[in-house]
N, CA, C and O atoms as CSV, one atom per row, in Angstrom:
chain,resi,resn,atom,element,x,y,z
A,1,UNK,N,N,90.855,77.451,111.605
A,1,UNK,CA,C,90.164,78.290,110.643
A,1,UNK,C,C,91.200,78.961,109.746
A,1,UNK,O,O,92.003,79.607,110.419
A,2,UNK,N,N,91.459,79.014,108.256
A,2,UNK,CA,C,91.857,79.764,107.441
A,2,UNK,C,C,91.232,80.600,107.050
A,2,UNK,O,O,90.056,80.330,106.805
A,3,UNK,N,N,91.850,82.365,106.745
A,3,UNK,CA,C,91.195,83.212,106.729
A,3,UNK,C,C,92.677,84.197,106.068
A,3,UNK,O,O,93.836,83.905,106.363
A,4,UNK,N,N,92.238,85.519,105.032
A,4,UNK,CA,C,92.845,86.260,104.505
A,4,UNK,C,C,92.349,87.200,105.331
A,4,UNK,O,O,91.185,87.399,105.677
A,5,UNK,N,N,93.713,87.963,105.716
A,5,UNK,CA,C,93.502,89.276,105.823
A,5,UNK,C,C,93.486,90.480,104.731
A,5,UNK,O,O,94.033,90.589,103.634
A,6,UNK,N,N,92.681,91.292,105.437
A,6,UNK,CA,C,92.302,92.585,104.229
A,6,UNK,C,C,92.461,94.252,105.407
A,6,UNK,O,O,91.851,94.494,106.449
A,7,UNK,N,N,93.425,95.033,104.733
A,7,UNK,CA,C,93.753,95.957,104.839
A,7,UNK,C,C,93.597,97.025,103.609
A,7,UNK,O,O,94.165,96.876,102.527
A,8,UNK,N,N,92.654,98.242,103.971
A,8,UNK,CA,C,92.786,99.123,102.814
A,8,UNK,C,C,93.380,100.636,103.859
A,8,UNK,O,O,93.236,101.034,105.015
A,9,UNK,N,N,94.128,101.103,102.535
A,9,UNK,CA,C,95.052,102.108,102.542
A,9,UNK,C,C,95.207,103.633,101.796
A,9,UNK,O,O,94.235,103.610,101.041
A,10,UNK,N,N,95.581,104.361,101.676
A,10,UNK,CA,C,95.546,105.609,100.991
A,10,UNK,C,C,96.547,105.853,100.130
A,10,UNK,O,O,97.569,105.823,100.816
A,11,UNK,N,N,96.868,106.107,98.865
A,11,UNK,CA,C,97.934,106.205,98.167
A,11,UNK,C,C,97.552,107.290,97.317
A,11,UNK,O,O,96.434,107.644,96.942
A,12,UNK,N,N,99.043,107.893,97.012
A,12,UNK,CA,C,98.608,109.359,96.107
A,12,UNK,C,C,97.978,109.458,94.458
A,12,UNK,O,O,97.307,110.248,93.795
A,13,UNK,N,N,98.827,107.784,94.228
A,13,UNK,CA,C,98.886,107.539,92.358
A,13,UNK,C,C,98.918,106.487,92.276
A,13,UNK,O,O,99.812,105.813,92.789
A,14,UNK,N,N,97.911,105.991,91.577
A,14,UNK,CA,C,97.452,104.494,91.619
A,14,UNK,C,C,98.360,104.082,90.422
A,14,UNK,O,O,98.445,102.856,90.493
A,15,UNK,N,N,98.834,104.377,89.721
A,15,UNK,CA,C,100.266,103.860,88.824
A,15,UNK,C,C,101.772,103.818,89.099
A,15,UNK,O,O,102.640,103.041,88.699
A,16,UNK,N,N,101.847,105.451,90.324
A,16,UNK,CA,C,102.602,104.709,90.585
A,16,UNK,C,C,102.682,103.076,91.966
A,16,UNK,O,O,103.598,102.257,91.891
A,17,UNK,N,N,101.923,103.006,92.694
A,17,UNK,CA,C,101.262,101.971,93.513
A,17,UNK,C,C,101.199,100.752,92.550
A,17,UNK,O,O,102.080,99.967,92.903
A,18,UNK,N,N,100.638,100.361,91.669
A,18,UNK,CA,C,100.612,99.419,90.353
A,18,UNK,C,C,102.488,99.080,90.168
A,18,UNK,O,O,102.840,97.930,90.430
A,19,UNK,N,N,103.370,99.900,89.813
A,19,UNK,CA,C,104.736,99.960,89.747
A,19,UNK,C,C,105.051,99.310,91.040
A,19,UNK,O,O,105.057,98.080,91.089
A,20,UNK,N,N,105.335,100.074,92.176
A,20,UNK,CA,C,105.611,99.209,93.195
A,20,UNK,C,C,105.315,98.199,93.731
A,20,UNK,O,O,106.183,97.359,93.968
A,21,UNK,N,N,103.935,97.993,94.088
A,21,UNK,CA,C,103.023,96.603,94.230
A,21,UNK,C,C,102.653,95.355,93.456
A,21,UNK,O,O,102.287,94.219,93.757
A,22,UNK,N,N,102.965,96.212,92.016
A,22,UNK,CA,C,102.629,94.744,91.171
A,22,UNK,C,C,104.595,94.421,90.435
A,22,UNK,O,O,104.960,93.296,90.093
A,23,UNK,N,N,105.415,95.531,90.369
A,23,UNK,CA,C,106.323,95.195,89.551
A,23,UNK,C,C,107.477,94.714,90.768
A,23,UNK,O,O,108.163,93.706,90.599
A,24,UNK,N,N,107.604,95.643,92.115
A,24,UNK,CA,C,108.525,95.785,92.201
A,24,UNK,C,C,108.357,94.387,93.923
A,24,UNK,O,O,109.154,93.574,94.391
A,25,UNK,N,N,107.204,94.712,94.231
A,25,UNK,CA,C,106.760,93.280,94.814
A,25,UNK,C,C,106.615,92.293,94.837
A,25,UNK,O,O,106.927,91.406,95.632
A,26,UNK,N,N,105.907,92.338,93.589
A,26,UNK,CA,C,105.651,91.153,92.231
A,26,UNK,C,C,104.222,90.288,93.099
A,26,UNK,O,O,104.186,89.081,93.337
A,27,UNK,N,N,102.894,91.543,93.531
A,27,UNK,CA,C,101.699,91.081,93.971
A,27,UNK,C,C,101.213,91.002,92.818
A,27,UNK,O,O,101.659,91.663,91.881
A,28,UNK,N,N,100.040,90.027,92.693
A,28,UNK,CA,C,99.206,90.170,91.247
A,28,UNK,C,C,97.800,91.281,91.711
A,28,UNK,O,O,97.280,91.192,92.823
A,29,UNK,N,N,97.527,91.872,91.096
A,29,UNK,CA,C,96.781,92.967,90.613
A,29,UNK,C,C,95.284,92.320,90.477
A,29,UNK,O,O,94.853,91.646,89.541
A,30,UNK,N,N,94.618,92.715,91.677
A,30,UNK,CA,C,92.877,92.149,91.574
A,30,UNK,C,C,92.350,93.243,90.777
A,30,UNK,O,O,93.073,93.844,89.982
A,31,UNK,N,N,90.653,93.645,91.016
A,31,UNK,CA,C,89.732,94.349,90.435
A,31,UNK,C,C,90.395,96.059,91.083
A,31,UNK,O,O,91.048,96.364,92.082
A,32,UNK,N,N,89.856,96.807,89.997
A,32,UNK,CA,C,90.045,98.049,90.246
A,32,UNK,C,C,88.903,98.844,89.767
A,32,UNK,O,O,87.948,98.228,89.294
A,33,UNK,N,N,88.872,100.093,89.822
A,33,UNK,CA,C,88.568,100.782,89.204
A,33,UNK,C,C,89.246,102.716,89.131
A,33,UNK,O,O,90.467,102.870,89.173
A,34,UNK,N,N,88.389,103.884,89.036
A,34,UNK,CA,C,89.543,104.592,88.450
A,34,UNK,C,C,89.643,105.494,90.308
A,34,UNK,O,O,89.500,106.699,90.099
A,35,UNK,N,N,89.795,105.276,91.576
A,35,UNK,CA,C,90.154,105.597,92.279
A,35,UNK,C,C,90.580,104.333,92.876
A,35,UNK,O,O,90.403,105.417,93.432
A,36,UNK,N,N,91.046,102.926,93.486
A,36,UNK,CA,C,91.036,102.306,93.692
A,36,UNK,C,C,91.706,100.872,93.310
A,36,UNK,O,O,91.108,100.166,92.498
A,37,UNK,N,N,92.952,100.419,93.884
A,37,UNK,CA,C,93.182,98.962,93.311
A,37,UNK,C,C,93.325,98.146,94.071
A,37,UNK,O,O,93.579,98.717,95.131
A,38,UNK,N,N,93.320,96.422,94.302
A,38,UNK,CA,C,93.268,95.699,94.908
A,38,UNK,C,C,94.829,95.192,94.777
A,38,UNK,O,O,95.401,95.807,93.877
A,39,UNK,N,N,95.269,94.683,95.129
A,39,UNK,CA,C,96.458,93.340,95.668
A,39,UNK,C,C,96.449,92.033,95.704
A,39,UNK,O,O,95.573,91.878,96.555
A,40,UNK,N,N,96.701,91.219,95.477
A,40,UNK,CA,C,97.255,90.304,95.765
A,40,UNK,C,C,98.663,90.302,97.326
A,40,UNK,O,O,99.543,89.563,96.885
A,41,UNK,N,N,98.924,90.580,98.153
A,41,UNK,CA,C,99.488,90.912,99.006
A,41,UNK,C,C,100.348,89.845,99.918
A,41,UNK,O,O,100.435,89.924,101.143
A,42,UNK,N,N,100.983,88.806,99.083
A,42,UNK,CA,C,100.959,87.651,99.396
A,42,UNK,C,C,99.677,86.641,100.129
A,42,UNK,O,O,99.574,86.106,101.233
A,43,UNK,N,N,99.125,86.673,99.366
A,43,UNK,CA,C,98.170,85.505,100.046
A,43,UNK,C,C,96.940,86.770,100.652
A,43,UNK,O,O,95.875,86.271,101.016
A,44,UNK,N,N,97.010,87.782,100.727
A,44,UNK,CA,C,96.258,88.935,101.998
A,44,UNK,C,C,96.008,90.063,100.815
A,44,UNK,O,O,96.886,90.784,100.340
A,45,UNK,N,N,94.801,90.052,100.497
A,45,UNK,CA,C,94.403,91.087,100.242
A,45,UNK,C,C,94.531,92.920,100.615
A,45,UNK,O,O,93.544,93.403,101.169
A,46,UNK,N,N,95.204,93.455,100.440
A,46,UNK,CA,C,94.676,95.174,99.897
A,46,UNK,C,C,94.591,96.169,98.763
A,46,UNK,O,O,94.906,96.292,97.580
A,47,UNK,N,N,94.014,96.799,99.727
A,47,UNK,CA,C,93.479,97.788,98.427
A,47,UNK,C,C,93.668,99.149,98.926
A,47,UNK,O,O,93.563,99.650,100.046
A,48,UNK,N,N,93.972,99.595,97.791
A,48,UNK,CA,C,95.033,100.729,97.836
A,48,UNK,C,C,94.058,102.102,97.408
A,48,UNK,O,O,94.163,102.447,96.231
A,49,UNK,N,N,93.511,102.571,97.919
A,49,UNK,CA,C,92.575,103.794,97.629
A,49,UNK,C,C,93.169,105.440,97.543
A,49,UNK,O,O,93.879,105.891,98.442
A,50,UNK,N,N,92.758,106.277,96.300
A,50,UNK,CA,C,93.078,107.299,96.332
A,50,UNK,C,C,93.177,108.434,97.612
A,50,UNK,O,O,92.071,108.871,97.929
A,51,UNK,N,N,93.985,108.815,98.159
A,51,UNK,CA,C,93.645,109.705,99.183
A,51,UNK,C,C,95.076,110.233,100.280
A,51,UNK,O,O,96.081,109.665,99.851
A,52,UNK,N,N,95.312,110.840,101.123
A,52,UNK,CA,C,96.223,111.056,101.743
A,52,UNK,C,C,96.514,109.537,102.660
A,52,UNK,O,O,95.705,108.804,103.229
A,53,UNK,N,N,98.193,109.427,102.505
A,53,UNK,CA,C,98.352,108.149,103.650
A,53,UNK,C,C,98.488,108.607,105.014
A,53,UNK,O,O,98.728,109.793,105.242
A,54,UNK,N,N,98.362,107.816,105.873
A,54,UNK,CA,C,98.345,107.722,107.077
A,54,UNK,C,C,99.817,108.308,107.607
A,54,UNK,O,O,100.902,108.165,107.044
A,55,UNK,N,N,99.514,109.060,108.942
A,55,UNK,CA,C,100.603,109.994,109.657
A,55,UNK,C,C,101.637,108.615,110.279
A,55,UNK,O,O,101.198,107.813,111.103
A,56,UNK,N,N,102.593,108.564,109.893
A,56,UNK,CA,C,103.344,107.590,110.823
A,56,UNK,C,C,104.534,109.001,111.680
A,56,UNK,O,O,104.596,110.225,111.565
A,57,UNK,N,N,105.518,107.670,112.738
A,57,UNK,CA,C,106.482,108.052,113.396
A,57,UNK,C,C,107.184,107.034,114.073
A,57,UNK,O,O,106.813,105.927,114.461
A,58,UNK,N,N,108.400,107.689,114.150
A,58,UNK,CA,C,109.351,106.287,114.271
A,58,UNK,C,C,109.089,106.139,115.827
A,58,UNK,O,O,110.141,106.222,116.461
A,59,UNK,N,N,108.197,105.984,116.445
A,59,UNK,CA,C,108.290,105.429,118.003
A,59,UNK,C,C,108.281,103.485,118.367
A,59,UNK,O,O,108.410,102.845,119.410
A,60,UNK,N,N,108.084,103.127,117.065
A,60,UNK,CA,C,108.540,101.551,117.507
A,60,UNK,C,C,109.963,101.143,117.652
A,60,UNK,O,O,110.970,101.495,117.037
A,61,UNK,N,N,109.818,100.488,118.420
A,61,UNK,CA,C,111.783,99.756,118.909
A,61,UNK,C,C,111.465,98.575,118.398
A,61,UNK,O,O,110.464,97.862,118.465
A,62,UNK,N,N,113.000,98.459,117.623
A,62,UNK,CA,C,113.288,97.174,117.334
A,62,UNK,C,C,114.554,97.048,117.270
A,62,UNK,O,O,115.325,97.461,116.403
A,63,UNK,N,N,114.879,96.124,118.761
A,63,UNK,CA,C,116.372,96.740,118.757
A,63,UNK,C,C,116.879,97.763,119.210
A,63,UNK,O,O,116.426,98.355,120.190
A,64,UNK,N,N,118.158,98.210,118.390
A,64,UNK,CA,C,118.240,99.825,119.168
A,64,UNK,C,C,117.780,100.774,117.914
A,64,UNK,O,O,117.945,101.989,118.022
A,65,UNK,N,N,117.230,100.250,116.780
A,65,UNK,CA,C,116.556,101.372,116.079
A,65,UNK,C,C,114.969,101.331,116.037
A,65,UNK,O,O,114.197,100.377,116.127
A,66,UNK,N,N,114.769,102.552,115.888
A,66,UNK,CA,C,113.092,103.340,116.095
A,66,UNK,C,C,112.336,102.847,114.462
A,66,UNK,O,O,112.737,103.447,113.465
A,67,UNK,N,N,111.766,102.266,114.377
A,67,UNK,CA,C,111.030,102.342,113.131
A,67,UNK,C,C,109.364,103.098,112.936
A,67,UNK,O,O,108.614,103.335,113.883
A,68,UNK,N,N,109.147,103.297,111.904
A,68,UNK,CA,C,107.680,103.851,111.740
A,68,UNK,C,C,106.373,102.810,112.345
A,68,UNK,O,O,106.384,101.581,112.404
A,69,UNK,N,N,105.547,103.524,112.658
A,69,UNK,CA,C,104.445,103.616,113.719
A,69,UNK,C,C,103.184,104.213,112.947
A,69,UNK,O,O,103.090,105.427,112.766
A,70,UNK,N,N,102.222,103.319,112.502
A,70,UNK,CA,C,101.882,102.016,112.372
A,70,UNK,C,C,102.761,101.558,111.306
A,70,UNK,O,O,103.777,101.997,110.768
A,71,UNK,N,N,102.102,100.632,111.193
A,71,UNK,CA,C,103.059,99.732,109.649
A,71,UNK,C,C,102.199,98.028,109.530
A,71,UNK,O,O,101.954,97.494,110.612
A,72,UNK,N,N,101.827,97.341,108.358
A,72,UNK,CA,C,101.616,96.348,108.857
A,72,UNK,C,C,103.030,95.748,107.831
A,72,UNK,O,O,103.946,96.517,107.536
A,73,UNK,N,N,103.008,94.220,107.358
A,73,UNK,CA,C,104.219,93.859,106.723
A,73,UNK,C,C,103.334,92.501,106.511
A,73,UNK,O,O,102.117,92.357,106.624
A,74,UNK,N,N,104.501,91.407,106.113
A,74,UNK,CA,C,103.987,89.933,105.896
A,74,UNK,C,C,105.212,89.098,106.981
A,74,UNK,O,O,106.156,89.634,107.561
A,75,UNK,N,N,104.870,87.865,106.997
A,75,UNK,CA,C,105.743,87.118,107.655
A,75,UNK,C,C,106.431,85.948,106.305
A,75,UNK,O,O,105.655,85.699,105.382
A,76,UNK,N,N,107.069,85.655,106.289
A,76,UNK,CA,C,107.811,84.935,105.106
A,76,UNK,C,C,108.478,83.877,105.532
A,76,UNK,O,O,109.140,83.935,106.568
A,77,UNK,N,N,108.399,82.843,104.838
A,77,UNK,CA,C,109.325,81.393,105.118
A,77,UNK,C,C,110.930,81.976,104.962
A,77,UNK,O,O,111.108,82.787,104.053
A,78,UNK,N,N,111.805,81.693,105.595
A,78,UNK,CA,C,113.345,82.545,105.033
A,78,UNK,C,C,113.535,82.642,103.507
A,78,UNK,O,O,113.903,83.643,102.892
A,79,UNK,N,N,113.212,81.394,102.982
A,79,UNK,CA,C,113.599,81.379,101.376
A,79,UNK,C,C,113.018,82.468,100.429
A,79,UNK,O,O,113.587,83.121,99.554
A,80,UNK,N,N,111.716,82.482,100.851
A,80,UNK,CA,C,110.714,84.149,100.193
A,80,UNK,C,C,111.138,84.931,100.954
A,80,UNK,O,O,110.926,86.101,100.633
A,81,UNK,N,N,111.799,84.731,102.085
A,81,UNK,CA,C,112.475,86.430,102.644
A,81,UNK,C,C,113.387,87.281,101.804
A,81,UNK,O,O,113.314,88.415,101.330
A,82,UNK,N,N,114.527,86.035,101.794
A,82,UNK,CA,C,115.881,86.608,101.425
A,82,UNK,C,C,115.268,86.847,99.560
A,82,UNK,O,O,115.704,87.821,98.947
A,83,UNK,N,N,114.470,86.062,98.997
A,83,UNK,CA,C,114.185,86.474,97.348
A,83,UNK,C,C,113.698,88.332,97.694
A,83,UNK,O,O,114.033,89.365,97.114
A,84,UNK,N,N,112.969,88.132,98.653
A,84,UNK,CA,C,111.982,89.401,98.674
A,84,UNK,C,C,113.016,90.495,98.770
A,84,UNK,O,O,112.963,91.514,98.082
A,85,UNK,N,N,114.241,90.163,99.919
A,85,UNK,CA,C,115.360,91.110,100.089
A,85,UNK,C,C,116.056,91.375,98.843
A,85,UNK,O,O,116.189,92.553,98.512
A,86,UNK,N,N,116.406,90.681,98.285
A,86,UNK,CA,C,117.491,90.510,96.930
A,86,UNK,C,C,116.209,91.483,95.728
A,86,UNK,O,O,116.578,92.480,95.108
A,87,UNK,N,N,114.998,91.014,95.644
A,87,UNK,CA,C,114.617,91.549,94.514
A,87,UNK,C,C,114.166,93.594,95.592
A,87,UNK,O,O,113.803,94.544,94.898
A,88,UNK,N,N,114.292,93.726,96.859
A,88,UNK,CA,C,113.998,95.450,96.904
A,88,UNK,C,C,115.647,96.029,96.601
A,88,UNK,O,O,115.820,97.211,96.304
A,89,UNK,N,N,116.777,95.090,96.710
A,89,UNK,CA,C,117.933,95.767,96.810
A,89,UNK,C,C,117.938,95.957,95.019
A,89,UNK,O,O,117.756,97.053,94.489
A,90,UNK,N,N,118.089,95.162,94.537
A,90,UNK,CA,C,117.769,95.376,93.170
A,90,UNK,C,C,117.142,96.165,92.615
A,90,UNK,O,O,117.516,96.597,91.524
A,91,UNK,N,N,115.901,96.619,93.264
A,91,UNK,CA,C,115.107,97.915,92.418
A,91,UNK,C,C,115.531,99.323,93.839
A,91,UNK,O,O,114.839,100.248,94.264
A,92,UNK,N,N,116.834,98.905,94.168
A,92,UNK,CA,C,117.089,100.142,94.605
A,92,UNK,C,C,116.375,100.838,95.685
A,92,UNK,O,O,116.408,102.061,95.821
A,93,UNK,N,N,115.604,99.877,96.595
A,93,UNK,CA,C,114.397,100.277,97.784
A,93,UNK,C,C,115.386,100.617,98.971
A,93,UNK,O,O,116.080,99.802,99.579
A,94,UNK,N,N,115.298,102.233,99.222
A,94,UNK,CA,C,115.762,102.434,100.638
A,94,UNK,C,C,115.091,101.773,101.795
A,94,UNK,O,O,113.916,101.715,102.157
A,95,UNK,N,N,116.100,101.341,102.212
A,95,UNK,CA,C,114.938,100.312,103.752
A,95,UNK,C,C,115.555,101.666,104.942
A,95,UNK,O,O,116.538,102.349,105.233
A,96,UNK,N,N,114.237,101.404,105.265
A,96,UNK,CA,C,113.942,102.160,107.123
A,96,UNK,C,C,115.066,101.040,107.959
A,96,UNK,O,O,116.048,101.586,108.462
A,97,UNK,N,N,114.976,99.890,108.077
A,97,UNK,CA,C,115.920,99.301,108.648
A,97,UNK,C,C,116.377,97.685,107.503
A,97,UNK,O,O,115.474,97.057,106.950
A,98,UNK,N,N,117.756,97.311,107.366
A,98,UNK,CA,C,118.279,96.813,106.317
A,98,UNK,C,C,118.289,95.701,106.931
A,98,UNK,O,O,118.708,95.501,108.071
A,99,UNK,N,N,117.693,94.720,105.985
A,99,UNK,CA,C,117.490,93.466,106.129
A,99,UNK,C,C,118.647,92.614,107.458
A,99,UNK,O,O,119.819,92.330,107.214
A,100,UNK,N,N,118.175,92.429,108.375
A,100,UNK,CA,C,119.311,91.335,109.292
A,100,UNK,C,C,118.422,90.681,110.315
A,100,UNK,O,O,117.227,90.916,110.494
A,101,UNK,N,N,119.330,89.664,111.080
A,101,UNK,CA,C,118.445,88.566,111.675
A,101,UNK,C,C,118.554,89.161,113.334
A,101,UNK,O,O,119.573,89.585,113.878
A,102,UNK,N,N,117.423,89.065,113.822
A,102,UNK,CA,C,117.100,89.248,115.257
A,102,UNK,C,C,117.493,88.160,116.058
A,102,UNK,O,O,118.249,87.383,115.474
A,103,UNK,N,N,117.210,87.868,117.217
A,103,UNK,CA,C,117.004,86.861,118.484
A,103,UNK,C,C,117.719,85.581,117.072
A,103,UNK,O,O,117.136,84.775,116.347
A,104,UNK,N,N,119.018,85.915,117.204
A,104,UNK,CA,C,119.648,84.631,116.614
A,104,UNK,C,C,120.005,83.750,117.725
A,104,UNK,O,O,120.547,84.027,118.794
A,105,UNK,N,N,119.598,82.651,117.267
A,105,UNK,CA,C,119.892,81.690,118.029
A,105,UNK,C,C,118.865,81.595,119.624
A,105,UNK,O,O,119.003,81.156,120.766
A,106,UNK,N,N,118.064,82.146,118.992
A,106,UNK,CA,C,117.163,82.330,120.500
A,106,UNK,C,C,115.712,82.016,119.727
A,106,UNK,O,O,115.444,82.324,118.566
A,107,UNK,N,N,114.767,81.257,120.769
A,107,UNK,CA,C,113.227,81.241,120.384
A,107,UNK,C,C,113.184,82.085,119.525
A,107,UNK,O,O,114.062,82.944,119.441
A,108,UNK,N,N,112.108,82.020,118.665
A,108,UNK,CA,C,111.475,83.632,117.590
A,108,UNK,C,C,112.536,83.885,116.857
A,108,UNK,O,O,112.334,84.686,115.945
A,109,UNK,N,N,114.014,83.301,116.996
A,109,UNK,CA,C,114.834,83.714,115.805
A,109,UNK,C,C,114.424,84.048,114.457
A,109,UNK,O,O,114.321,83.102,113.676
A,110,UNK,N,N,114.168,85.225,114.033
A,110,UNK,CA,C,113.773,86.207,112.689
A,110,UNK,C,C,114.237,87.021,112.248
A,110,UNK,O,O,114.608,87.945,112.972
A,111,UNK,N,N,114.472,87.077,110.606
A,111,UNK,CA,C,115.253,87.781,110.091
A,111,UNK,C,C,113.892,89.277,109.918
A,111,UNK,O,O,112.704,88.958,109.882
A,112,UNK,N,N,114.248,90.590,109.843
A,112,UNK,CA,C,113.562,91.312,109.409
A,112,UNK,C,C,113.621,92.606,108.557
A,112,UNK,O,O,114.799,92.914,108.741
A,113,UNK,N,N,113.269,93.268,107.993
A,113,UNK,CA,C,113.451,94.498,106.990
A,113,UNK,C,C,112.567,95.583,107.480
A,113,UNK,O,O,111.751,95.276,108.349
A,114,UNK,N,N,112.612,96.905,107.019
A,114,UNK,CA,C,111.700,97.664,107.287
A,114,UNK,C,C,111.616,98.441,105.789
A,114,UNK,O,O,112.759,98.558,105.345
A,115,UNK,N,N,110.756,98.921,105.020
A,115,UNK,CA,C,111.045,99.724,104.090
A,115,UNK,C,C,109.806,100.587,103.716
A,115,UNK,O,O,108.758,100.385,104.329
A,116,UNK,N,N,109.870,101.644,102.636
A,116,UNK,CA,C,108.042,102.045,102.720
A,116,UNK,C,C,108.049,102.235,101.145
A,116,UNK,O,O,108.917,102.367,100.282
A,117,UNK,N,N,106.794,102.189,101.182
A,117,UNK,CA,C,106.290,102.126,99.222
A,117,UNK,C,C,106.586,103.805,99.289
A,117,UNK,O,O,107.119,104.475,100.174
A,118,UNK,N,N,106.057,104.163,98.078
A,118,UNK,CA,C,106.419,105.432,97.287
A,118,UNK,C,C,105.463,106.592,98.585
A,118,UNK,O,O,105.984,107.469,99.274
A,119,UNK,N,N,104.842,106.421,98.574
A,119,UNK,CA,C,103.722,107.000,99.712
A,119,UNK,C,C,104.120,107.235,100.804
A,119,UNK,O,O,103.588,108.124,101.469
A,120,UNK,N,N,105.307,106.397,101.350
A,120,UNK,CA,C,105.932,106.698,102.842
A,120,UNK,C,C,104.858,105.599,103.669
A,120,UNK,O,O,104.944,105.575,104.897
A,121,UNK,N,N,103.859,104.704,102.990
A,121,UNK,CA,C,103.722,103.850,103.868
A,121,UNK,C,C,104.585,102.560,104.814
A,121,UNK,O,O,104.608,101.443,104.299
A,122,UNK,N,N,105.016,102.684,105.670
A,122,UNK,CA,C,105.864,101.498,105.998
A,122,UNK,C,C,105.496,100.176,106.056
A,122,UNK,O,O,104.406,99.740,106.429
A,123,UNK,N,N,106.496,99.526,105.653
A,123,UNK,CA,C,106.074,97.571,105.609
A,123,UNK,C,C,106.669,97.127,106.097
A,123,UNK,O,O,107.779,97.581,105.821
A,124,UNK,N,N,106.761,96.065,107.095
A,124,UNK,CA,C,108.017,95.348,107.413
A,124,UNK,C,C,107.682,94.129,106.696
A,124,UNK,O,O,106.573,93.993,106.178
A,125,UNK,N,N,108.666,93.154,106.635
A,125,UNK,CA,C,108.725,91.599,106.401
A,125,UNK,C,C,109.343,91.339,107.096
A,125,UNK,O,O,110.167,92.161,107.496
A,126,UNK,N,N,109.290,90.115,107.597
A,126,UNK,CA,C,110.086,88.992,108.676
A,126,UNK,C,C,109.821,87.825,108.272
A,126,UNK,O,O,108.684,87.364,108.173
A,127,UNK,N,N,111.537,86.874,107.832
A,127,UNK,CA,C,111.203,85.839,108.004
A,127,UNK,C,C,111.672,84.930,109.061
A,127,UNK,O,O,112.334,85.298,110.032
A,128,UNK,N,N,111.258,83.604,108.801
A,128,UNK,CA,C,112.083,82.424,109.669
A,128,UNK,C,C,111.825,81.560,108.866
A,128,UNK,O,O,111.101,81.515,107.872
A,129,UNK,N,N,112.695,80.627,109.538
A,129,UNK,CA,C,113.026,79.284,108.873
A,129,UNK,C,C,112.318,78.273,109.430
A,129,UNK,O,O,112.892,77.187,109.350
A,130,UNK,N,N,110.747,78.262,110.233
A,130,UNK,CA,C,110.056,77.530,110.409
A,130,UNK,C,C,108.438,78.798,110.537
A,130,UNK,O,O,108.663,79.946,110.921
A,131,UNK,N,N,107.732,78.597,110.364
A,131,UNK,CA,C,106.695,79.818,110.133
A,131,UNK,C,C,106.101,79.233,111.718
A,131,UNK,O,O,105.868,80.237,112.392
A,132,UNK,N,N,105.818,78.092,112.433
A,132,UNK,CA,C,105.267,77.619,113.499
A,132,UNK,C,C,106.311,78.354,114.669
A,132,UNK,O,O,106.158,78.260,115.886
A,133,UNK,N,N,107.542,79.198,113.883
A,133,UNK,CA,C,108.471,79.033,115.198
A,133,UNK,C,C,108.098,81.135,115.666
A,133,UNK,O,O,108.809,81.880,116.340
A,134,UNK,N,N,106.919,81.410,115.047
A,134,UNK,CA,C,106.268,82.915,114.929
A,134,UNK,C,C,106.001,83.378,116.278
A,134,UNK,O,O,105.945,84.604,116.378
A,135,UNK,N,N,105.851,82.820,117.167
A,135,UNK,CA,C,105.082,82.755,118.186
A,135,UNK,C,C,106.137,82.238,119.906
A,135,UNK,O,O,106.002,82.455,121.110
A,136,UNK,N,N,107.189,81.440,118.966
A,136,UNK,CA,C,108.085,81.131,120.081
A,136,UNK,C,C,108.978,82.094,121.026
A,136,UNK,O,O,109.811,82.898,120.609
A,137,UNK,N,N,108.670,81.877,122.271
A,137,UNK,CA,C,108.889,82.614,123.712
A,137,UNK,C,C,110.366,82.524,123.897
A,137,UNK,O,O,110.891,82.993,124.907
C-alpha cells in the first residue's frame, strides 16, 4: 500500500514558515488560507497552523547527545541528504545535532541531522544509501 503522511503543526508566522519551508527547504507550497498553510513536505504533506508550537525537551538519545522530544523529520536517499545538508549550512541553520553518520559500517548504517524551523519545532533527517536498508537489525 502507498500512502502520504500528514502531520499538522502550530507556527507563530505563516511568512515567516513560507521562508523556511518553501525557500529554505525548498517544499512546494499547497492551499492556504489566512491562518493556515500546507506543504509539500517531501512527498508528506503538512500544514502549518497559526497557534503556539508544541513543548519539546531534549530527553531523546542519539548517541551520546540528547535531542528534542517529539520531533518528526524525513528519511532521505544519501544523495537528497547531503543536498539537504549543504543547502541548511548555506542558509546558516543552527542544527541541534550536525549532520554525521551513525552505525557506520553496521546494519541501519545512517547518516543524520537534527535542526528546528524558526518556531523551535525540531526535524530530524536521516539518510542512507539504500532506503530498504531503514529497517536493518
Amino acid at each position: 500500500m502507498q500512502s502520504i503522511f500528514h502531520l499538522a503543526f502550530h507556527v507563530r508566522d505563516l511568512d515567516a514558515a513560507r521562508r523556511f519551508y518553501g525557500q529554505v527547504l525548498g517544499c512546494a507550497e499547497g492551499r492556504s488560507t489566512g491562518t493556515w498553510v500546507d506543504f509539500d513536505f517531501f512527498g508528506h504533506q503538512i500544514s502549518l497552523h497559526l497557534g503556539e508550537p508544541f513543548a519539546t525537551t531534549r530527553t531523546g538519545r542519539v548517541g551520546d547527545a540528547m535531542v528534542p522530544m517529539p520531533h518528526f523529520g524525513i528519511v532521505l536517499a544519501l544523495p537528497d541528504w547531503q543536498a539537504l545538508a549543504k543547502r541548511l549550512k548555506a542558509a546558516e541553520i543552527e542544527f541541534v545535532l550536525e549532520p554525521q553518520v551513525r552505525f557506520e559500517g553496521q546494519p541501519g548504517e545512517q547518516w543524520t541531522m537534527f535542526f528546528c524551523d524558526p518556531f523551535g519545532n525540531p526535524i530530524e533527517a536521516k539518510g542512507f544509501r539504500s532506503l530498504a536498508a531503514l529497517y536493518d537489525k
